[in-house]
Amino acid sequence: MPQFLNTADAGFEQSFTALLGAKREDSPDVDAIVAGIIADVRARGDAALVELTAKFDRLELEPAQLRISDAEVDAAIADVPAEERTALELAAERIRAYHGRQMPEDAQWTDGSGATLGWRWSAVSAAGLYVPGGLASYPSSVLMNAIPAKVAGVSRLAVTVPAPDGQINPLVLLAARISGVDEIYRVGGAQAVAALAYGTESIAPVDKITGPGNAFVAAAKRRVFGKVGIDMIAGPSEILVIADKDNNPDWIALDLMSQAEHDESAQSILITDDESFGRAVAEAVDKRLETLERRAIAGASWREFGAVITVRDLDEAAALSNRIAPEHLELCVTDPVALSGKTIHAGAIFLGQYTPEAIGDYVGGPNHVLPTARSARFSSGLSVMDFLKRTTLSQLTPDSLRAIGPAAEVLAKSESLEAHGLSVTARLDALNG
Amino acid sequence: MPQFLNTADAGFEQSFTALLGAKREDSPDVDAIVAGIIADVRARGDAALVELTAKFDRLELEPAQLRISDAEVDAAIADVPAEERTALELAAERIRAYHGRQMPEDAQWTDGSGATLGWRWSAVSAAGLYVPGGLASYPSSVLMNAIPAKVAGVSRLAVTVPAPDGQINPLVLLAARISGVDEIYRVGGAQAVAALAYGTESIAPVDKITGPGNAFVAAAKRRVFGKVGIDMIAGPSEILVIADKDNNPDWIALDLMSQAEHDESAQSILITDDESFGRAVAEAVDKRLETLERRAIAGASWREFGAVITVRDLDEAAALSNRIAPEHLELCVTDPVALSGKTIHAGAIFLGQYTPEAIGDYVGGPNHVLPTARSARFSSGLSVMDFLKRTTLSQLTPDSLRAIGPAAEVLAKSESLEAHGLSVTARLDALNG
């Protein structure tokens, strides 16, 4: 049974605070192991990758086989059914169109002092994308990471994907091909992250690493951060659905289960202003849990972390939503646009009953890599911005230096940074002398 | 003596690689101490802050005195000379004008399928700014951190600044006042970061923490990251000047020294296409080092990490600059705009001989919090974006669900995520049934 809460109940605040603070993930401490793997790859390069791949993925390779050749990709994707290829292409096209609109503009202007100011965006030169193997090897994640990088203008995009027992999901290779990935390597785990960050004989280093992974991959990304950029370290997935009584309980139940089936640590919460509708959804969940393929996972998530919260009105729902700051937020209410104006902290909002969250996982267009664990209070989903950086530009004329230089001299002096001041003074003396 | 390198020399590549890889900072490992301080503040709140402030800052306070009252600020800033106040106000005005142009726009559009897509930017609700005490207590840093937060729309901005022996720089308080800071607390170190992240009886928690600090502060920011957002962990400052022979060697020498005087770990590099000009600059540096107030620090930085590199031409200079990815880049050449088009990886570029880097530290307008240690390859300086987050928006109509839903069903099936697919199928069945 999920938790049933009601804001009208005396103990609500305490229960809700506990729900917010629930620790849903116990990451094993693998940091020492990961440190050893990274040191090994830095010291021995390809030789270390080959050994670690034999050990962890039961796959014997020559260094020259670390990279998956274009011919191998061709062969692997030849048998992908047309229906799946078409679906991936539609998703890619929509993701590309959405992210294309995110490209920020350069700026340049001359201010009143005569100084020319501005900034310029430029792409990261090389990026690496970690793709998990096995069960969590999702082609949709390849699209969601690779397409923003390519839209941003990353000229070299390398994918690493482990091939346990030699197996790689052909759809992952097809998604990489469709996204314009430049290089693919059959290597995984912390060793893949180390290779991307520091380079080996076969894998040139990159400047930024993104993509999901297990505890080893997450620990490795934390360790190489600084040497390269990384994306967020994602926690278990979450959905909050705010629904009034004018909804089909089964649809809402399926939306809740579409998060719960990801992971036993996932969290699905329903907020409704109609207690009996909440009960109807819970019953619909129980019914679906009788037959869902991933019912063991989804059921565990729902029993352990699921919640149905009854509120007095939708303003109260919005206030709770802002405290949850959910990764995914569905607004299944009569006027979802109005409600979305009040739900400020959320990674992605899905408006209205015809926008199930699963649309956003695949074909909506916006990114499905989103801030988890309440971090939507201060961070955003993956975007082209993650593959761009901004350089600020300043050019003063003699007149503009005369106008604003004296204030810099005063401030430098007040901070006891004499050379700072003198670098201005020497020029002003020449100009005025 | 700094290093003198020449790209025409046989050993250049090896020397340059060593220069790039030089480890300029040995941070003491204070993580265990910091973990203890954070746990103490979480457990005991104000009581821990009061004790730690007595211990580290030799300052006995009641909890009610942790916050600096408006009246205290009024009193402290009353004696600031008019010249300094005017200079700070000019700097604030220029920083505000520059950062105001950075505000990104929301977007919304309807695509061919009838889906309404877009995104919305919103400000972080509450931010905390750490300001160091003592020697590195720079009012300019208060402006550079606080103004972007206020421009972004952060409604609650709290500053923490230690008051060793009860002393606080009045200019720091004035900069906070000018920037629109809402709350100021006389607390520093890891305990201040812990208070901002977790809250105490006197200090409400924030969502994002920025600002420079010592090793304890940096370790505390790393530890609270995830619970709150943080800005970058900055390393020692750097400048690269690319100058041709048509420059005043003394001006360039002062620009190099304006970085070197920050810190013995700072790095100043000159690249020139005229070897004798390089020698003239080095001589001018030596001359300035005879009298500079901070000659001990600046001299140590220059001898240990300084370099003068002679190149064949400016294209070679640009290529080296991109490998260095400097925090600050000065282009003192005949056509700085043309050269800036080739120097892609840099935090901030200063064009022409009338734009000394010190202008950017104070009154230029762009931010002076910039990526160090080659991280300009993948990251940007502080901006309003650091205090904003983006929520993506999607709203499908029945027709758009009919158009793109089937592709989501196919992809969900290919990823064995049945509930994802069913959440679409249930709606399509109803629409089509």
mmCIF file of C-alpha atoms in Angstrom, chain A residues 2 24 53 96 100 165 233 297 314 364:
data_model
loop_
_atom_site.group_PDB
_atom_site.id
_atom_site.type_symbol
_atom_site.label_atom_id
_atom_site.label_comp_id
_atom_site.label_asym_id
_atom_site.label_seq_id
_atom_site.Cartn_x
_atom_site.Cartn_y
_atom_site.Cartn_z
ATOM 1 C CA PRO A 2 1.244 3.484 -0.765
ATOM 2 C CA ARG A 24 15.392 6.220 -1.498
ATOM 3 C CA THR A 53 36.830 -5.584 -20.173
ATOM 4 C CA ARG A 96 16.503 17.860 -32.743
ATOM 5 C CA GLY A 100 17.593 23.539 -32.011
ATOM 6 C CA ASP A 165 29.562 -11.299 -23.293
ATOM 7 C CA ILE A 233 24.558 12.618 -11.192
ATOM 8 C CA ILE A 297 9.732 -3.627 -9.422
ATOM 9 C CA LEU A 314 -5.376 23.106 -6.361
ATOM 10 C CA GLY A 364 7.818 14.842 -27.107
#
